[in-house]
mmCIF file of C-alpha atoms in Angstrom:
data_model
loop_
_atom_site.group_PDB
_atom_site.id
_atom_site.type_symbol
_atom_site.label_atom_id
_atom_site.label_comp_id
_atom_site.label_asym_id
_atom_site.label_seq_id
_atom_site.Cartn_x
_atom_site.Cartn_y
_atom_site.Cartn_z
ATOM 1 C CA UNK A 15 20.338 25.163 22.324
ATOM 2 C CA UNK A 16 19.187 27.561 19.944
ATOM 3 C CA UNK A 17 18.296 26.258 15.995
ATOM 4 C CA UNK A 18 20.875 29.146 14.820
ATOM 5 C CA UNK A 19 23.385 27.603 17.122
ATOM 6 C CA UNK A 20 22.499 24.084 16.113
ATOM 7 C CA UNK A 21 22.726 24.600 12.475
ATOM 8 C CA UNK A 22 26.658 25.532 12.988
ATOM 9 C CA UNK A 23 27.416 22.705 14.844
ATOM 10 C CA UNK A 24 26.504 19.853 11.617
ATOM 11 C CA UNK A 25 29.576 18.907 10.262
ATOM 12 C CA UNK A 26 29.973 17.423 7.213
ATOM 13 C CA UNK A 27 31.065 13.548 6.938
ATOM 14 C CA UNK A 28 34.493 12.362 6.359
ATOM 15 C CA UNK A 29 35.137 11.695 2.672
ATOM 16 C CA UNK A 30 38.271 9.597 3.911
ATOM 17 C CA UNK A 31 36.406 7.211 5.868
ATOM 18 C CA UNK A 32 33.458 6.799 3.541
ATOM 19 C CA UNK A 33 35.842 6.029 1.069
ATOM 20 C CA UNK A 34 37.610 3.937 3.200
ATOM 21 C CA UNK A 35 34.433 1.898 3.937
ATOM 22 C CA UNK A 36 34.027 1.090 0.193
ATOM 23 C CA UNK A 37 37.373 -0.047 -0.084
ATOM 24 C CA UNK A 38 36.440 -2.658 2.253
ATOM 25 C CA UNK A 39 33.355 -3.926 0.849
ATOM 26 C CA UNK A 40 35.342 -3.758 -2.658
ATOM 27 C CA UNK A 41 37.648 -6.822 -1.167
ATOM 28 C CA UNK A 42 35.199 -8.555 0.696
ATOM 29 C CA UNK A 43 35.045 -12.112 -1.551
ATOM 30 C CA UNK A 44 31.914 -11.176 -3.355
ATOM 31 C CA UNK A 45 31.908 -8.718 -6.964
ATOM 32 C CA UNK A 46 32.524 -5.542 -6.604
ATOM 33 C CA UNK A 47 29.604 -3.492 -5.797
ATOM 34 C CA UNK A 48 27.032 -6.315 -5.596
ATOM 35 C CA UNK A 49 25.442 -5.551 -2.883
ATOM 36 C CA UNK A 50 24.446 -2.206 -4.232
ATOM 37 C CA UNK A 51 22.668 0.381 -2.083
ATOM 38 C CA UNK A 52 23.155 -1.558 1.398
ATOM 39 C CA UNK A 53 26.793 -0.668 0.660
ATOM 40 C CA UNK A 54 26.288 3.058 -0.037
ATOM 41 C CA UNK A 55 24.022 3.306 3.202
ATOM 42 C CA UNK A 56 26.779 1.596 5.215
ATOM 43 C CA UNK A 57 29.651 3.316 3.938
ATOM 44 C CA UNK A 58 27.543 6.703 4.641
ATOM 45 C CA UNK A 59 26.986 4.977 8.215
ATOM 46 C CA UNK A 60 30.755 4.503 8.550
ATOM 47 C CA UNK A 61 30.759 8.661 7.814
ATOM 48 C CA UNK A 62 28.402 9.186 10.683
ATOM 49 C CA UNK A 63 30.450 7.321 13.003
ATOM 50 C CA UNK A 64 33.484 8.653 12.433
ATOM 51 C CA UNK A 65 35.205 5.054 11.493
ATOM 52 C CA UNK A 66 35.493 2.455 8.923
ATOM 53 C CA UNK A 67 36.989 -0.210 11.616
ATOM 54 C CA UNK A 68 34.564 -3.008 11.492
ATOM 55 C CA UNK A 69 34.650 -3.507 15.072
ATOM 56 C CA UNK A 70 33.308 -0.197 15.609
ATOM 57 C CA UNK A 71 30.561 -0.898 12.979
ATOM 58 C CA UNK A 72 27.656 -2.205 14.830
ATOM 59 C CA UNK A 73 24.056 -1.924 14.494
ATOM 60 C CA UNK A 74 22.562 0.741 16.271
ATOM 61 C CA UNK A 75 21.097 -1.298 18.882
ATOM 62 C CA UNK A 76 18.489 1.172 20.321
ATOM 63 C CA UNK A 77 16.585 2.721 17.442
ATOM 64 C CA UNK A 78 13.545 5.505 17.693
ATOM 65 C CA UNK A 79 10.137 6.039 15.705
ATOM 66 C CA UNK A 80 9.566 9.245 16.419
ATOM 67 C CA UNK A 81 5.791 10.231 15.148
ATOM 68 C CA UNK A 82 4.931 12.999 15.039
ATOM 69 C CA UNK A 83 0.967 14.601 15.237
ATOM 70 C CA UNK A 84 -0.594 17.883 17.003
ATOM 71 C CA UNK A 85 -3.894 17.965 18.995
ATOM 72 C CA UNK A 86 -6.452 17.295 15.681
ATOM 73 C CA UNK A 87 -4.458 13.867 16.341
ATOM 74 C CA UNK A 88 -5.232 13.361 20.370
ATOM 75 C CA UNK A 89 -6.764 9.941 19.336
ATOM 76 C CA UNK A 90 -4.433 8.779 17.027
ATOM 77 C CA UNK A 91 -1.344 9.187 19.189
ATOM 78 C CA UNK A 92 -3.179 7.701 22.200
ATOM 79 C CA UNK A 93 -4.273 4.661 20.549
ATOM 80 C CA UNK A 94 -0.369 4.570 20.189
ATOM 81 C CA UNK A 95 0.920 5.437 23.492
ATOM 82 C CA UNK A 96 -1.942 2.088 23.982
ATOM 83 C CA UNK A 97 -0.041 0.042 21.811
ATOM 84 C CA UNK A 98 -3.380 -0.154 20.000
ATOM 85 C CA UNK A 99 -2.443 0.609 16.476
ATOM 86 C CA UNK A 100 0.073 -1.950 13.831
ATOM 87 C CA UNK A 101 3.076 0.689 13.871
ATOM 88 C CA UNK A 102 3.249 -0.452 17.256
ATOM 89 C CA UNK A 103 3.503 -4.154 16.372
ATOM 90 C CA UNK A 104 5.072 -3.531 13.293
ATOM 91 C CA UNK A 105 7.973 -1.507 15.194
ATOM 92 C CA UNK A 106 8.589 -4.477 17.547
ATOM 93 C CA UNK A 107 9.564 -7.284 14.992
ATOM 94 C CA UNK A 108 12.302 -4.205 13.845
ATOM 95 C CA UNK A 109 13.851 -4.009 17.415
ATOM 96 C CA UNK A 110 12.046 -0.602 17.299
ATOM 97 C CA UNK A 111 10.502 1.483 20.329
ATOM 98 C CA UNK A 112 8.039 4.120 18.726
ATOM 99 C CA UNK A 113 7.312 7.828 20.308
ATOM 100 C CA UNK A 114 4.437 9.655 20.118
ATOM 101 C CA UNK A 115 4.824 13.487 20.259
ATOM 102 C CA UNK A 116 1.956 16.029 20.340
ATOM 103 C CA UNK A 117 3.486 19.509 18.905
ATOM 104 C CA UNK A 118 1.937 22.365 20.165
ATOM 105 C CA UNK A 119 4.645 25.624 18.668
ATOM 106 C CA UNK A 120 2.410 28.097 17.122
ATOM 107 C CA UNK A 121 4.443 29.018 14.737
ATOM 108 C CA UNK A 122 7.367 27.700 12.372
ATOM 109 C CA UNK A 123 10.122 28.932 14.630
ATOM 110 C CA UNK A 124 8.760 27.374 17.719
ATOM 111 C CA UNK A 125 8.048 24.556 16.124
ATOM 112 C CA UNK A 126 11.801 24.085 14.873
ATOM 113 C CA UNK A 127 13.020 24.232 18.404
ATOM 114 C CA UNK A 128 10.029 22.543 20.042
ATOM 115 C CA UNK A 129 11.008 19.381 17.562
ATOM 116 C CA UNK A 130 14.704 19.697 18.129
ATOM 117 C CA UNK A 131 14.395 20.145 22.002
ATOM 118 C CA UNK A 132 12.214 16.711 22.355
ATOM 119 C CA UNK A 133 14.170 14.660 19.566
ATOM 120 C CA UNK A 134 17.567 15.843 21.509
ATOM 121 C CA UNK A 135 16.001 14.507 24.515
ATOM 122 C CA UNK A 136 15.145 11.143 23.515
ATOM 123 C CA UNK A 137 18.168 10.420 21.826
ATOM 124 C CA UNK A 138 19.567 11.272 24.985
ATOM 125 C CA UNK A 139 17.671 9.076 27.502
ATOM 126 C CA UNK A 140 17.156 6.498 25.593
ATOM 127 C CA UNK A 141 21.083 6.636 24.090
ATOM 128 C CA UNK A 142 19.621 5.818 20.503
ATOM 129 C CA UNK A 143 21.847 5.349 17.808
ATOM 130 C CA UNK A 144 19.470 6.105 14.987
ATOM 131 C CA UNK A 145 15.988 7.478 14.493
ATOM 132 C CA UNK A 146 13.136 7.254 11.979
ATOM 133 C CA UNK A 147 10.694 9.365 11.586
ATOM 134 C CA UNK A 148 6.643 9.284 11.286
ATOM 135 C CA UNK A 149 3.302 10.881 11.564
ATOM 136 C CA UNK A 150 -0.087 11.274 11.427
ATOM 137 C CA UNK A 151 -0.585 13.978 9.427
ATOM 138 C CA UNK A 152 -1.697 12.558 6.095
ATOM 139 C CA UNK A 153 -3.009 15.829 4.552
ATOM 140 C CA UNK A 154 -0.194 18.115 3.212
ATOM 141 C CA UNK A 155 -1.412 20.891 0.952
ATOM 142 C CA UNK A 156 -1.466 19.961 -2.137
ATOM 143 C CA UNK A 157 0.367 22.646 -3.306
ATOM 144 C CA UNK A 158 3.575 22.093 -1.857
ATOM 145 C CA UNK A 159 5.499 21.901 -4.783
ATOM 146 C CA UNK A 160 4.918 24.921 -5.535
ATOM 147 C CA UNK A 161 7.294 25.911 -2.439
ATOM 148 C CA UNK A 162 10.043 24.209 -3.065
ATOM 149 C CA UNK A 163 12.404 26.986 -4.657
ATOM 150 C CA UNK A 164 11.910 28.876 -1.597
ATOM 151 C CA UNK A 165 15.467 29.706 -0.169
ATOM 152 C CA UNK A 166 14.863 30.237 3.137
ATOM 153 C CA UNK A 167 13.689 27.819 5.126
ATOM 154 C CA UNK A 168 11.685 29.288 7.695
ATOM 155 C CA UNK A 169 9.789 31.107 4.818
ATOM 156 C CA UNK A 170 9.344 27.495 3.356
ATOM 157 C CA UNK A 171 7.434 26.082 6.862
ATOM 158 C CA UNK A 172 5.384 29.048 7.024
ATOM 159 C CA UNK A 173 4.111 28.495 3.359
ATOM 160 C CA UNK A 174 3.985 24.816 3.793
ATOM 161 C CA UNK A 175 1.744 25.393 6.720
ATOM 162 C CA UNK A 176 2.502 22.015 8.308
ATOM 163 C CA UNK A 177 3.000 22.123 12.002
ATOM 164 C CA UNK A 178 4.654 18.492 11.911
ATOM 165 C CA UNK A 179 6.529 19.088 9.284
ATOM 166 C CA UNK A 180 8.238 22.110 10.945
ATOM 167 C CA UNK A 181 8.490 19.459 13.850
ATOM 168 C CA UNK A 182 10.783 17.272 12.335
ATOM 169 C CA UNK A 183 12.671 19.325 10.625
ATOM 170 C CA UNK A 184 13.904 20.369 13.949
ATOM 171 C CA UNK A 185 14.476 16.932 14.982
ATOM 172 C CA UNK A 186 16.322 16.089 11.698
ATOM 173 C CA UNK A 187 18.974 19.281 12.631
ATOM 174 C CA UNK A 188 18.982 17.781 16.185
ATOM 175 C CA UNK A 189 19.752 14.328 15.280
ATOM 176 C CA UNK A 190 22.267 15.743 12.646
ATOM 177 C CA UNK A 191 24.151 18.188 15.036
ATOM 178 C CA UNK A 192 24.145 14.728 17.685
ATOM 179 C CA UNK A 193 25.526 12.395 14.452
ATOM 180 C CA UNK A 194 22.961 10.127 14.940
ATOM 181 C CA UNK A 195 21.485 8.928 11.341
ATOM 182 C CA UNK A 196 17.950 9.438 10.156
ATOM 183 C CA UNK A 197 15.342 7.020 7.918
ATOM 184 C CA UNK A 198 13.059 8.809 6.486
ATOM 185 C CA UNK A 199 9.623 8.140 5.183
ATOM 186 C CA UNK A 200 7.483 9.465 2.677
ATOM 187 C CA UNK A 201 7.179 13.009 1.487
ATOM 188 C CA UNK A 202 6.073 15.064 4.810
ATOM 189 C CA UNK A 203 9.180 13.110 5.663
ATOM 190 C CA UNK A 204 11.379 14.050 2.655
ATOM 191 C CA UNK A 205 9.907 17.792 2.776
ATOM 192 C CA UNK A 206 11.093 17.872 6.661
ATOM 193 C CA UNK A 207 14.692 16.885 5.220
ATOM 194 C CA UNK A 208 14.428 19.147 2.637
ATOM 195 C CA UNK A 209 13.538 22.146 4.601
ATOM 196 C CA UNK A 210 16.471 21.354 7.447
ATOM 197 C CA UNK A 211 18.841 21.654 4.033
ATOM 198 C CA UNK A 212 17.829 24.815 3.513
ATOM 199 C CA UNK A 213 19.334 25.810 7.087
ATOM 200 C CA UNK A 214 22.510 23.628 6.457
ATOM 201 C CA UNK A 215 23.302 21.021 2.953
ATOM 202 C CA UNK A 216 25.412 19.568 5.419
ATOM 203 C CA UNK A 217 22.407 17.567 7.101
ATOM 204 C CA UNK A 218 21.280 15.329 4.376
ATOM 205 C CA UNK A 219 24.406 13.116 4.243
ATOM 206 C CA UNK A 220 23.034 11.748 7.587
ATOM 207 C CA UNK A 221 19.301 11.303 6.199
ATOM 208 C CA UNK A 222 18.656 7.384 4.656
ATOM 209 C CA UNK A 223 15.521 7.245 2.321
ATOM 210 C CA UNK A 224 13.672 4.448 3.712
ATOM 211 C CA UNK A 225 10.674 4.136 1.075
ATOM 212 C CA UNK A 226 9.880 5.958 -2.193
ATOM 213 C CA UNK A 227 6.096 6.160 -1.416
ATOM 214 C CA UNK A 228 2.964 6.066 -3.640
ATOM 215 C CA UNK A 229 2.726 9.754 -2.976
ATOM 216 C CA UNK A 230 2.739 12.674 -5.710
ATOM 217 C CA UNK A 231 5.934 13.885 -5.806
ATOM 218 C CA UNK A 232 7.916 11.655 -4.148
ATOM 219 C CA UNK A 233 9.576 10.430 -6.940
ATOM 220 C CA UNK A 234 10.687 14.071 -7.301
ATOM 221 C CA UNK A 235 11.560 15.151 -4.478
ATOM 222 C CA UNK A 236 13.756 12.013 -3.394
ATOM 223 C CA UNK A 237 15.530 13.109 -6.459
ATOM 224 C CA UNK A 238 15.871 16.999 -5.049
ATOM 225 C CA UNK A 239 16.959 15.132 -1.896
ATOM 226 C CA UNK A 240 19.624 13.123 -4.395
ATOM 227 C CA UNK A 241 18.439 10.378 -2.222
ATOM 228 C CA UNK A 242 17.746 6.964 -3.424
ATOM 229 C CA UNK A 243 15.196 4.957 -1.665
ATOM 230 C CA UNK A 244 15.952 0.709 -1.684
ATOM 231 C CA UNK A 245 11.913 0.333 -1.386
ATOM 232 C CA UNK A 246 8.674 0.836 -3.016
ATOM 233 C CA UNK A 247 6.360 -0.349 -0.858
ATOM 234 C CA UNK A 248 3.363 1.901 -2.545
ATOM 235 C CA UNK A 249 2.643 3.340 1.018
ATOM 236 C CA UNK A 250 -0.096 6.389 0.959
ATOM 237 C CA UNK A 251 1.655 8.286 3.796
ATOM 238 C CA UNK A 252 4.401 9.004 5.739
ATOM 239 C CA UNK A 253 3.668 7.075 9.171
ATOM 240 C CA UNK A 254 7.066 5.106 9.512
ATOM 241 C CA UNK A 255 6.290 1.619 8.143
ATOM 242 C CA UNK A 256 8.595 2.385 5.191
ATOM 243 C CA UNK A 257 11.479 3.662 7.611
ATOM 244 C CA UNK A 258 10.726 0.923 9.857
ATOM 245 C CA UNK A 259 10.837 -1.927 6.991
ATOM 246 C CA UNK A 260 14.307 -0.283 5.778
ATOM 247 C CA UNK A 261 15.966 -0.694 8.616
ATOM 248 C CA UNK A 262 16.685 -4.505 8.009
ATOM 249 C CA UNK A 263 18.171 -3.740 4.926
ATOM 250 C CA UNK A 264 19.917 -1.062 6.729
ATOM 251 C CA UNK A 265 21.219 -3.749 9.427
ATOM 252 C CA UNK A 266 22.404 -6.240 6.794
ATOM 253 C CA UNK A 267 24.583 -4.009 4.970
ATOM 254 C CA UNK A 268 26.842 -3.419 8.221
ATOM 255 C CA UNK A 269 26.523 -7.315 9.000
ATOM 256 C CA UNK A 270 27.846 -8.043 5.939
ATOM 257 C CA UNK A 271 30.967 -5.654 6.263
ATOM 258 C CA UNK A 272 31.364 -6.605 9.418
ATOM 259 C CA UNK A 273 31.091 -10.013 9.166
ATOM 260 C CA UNK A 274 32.264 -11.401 5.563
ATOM 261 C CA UNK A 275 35.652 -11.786 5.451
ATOM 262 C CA UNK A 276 38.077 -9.733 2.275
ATOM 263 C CA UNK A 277 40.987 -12.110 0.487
ATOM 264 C CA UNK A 278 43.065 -11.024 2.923
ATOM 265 C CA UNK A 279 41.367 -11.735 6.125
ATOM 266 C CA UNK A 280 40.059 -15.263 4.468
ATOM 267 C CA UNK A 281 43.915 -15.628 3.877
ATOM 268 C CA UNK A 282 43.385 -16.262 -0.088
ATOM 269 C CA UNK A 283 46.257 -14.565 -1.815
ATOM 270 C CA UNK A 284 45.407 -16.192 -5.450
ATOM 271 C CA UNK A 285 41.424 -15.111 -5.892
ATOM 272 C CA UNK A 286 39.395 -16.049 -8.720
ATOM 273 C CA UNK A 287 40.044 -13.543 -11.138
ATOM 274 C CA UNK A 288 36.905 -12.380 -12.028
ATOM 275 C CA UNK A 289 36.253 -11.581 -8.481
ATOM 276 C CA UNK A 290 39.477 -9.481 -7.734
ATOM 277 C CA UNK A 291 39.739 -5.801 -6.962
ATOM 278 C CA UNK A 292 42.234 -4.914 -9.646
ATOM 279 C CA UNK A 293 40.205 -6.841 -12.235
ATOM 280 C CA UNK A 294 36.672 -5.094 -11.317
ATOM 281 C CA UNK A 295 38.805 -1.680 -11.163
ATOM 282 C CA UNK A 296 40.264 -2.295 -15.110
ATOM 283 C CA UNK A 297 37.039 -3.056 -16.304
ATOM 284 C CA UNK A 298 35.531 0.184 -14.490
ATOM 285 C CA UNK A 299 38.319 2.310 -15.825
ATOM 286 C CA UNK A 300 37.596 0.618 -19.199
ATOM 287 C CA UNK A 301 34.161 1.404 -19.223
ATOM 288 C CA UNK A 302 35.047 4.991 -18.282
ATOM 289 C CA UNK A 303 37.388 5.481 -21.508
ATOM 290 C CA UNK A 304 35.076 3.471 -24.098
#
């Protein structure tokens, strides 16, 4: 499948069922909106899935690192193929399998569909139900910002000048167009996402900020993204540990919907107060008004 195809086919998520997904967590026995952004990456989650029934909420039990590097990186990705580096390690305590891909497109275009062609195939053997992305490019121009207010986004990756970043913004369309969910992680990362907008809005409501990194810019262009990341782990690049380490808080936001119980599940028709929905609603309407 062509990119011009693919872009078409990324929908965007159902404001019903997202909305229906907060509703839960707002009458699971806890206060309303405590568990802050694991419940706006879950409810987002339910969006991707097409459902908000907790039964059909489960962690995605086979979950991709896609890194990605080109042939200045031969070593790199081979000392990772080896099992020889600490993503590799790292990725394994996450219930993570990492994939090294050498991108060889010589241009932006090629590069597009080259990323999208290998990220559709993965998902596909390996049936994953989410990706994060990597790689081992740790040298973006330092200009890039400069790009930014480029419109289109083929004219962005050929000023950018980033052969992995073209890469994945392939695989983020692919992964879209599938409804499978992305982490991201650090700014080649972010700029990948933000590029893939530029072909269709549509594809960052299924992109998760994993890490805001120690980066220039990534402050900034998280906030472009109108992402928020739940981590600063001061990271220097964009190699996946930051993706990696969000996905537990990723996987205990849909334990806890799917698993605490709401007043009326529990079978408690006389709450404390303080705790109930109506209450926590008045005080937000309140709040609103003053």
């Amino acid at each position: 499948m062509h990119i011009e195809e693919l872009v078409t086919n990324i929908q965007p998520l159902s404001g019903k069922i997202i909305k229906a997904a907060q509703k839960r967590f707002d009458n699971l026995i806890k206060p309303v909106g405590s568990l802050a952004k694991l419940e706006s990456m879950t409810t987002r989650y339910a969006g991707i899935i097409g459902s908000s029934d907790k039964q059909l909420m489960t962690v995605p039990e086979t979950r991709l690192l896609l890194l990605w590097g080109e042939a200045k990186h031969a070593a790199e990705i081979e000392a990772v193929m080896l099992k020889k580096k600490a993503i590799s390690v790292y990725a394994s305590h996450v219930n993570a399998k990492v994939i090294p891909l050498l991108v060889i497109g010589e241009n932006a275009y090629d590069l597009l569909e080259e990323g999208a062609m290998l990220t559709g195939e993965y998902i596909g053997e390996e049936k994953a139900g989410l990706i994060c992305l990597g790689t081992c490019e740790k040298n973006l121009r330092l200009d890039w910002q400069e790009f930014l207010e480029e419109e289109d986004g083929l004219a962005f990756l050929g000023r950018l000048q980033c052969p992995t970043v073209a890469a994945m913004t392939g695989a983020i369309l692919q992964a879209a167009g599938m409804r499978v969910p992305i982490m991201l992680d650090g700014v080649a990362t972010c700029l990948a996402a933000f590029a893939a907008a530029k072909f269709n809005p549509y594809v960052l409501q299924y992109c998760f900020a994993g890490d805001e990194s120690a980066e220039a810019g990534s402050a900034a262009l998280l906030n472009k993204l109108q992402l928020q990341a739940p981590l600063r782990l001061s990271l220097n690049n964009a190699e996946g540990v930051g993706a990696l380490t969000c996905l537990r808080l990723f996987d205990a936001g849909i334990k806890a919907y799917t698993e605490m119980e709401t007043f009326e599940e529990a079978g408690v028709h006389n709450e404390k107060e303080d705790y109930s929905l109506k209450v926590q609603e008045d005080k937000k309407k309140n709040s609103l008004q003053a």
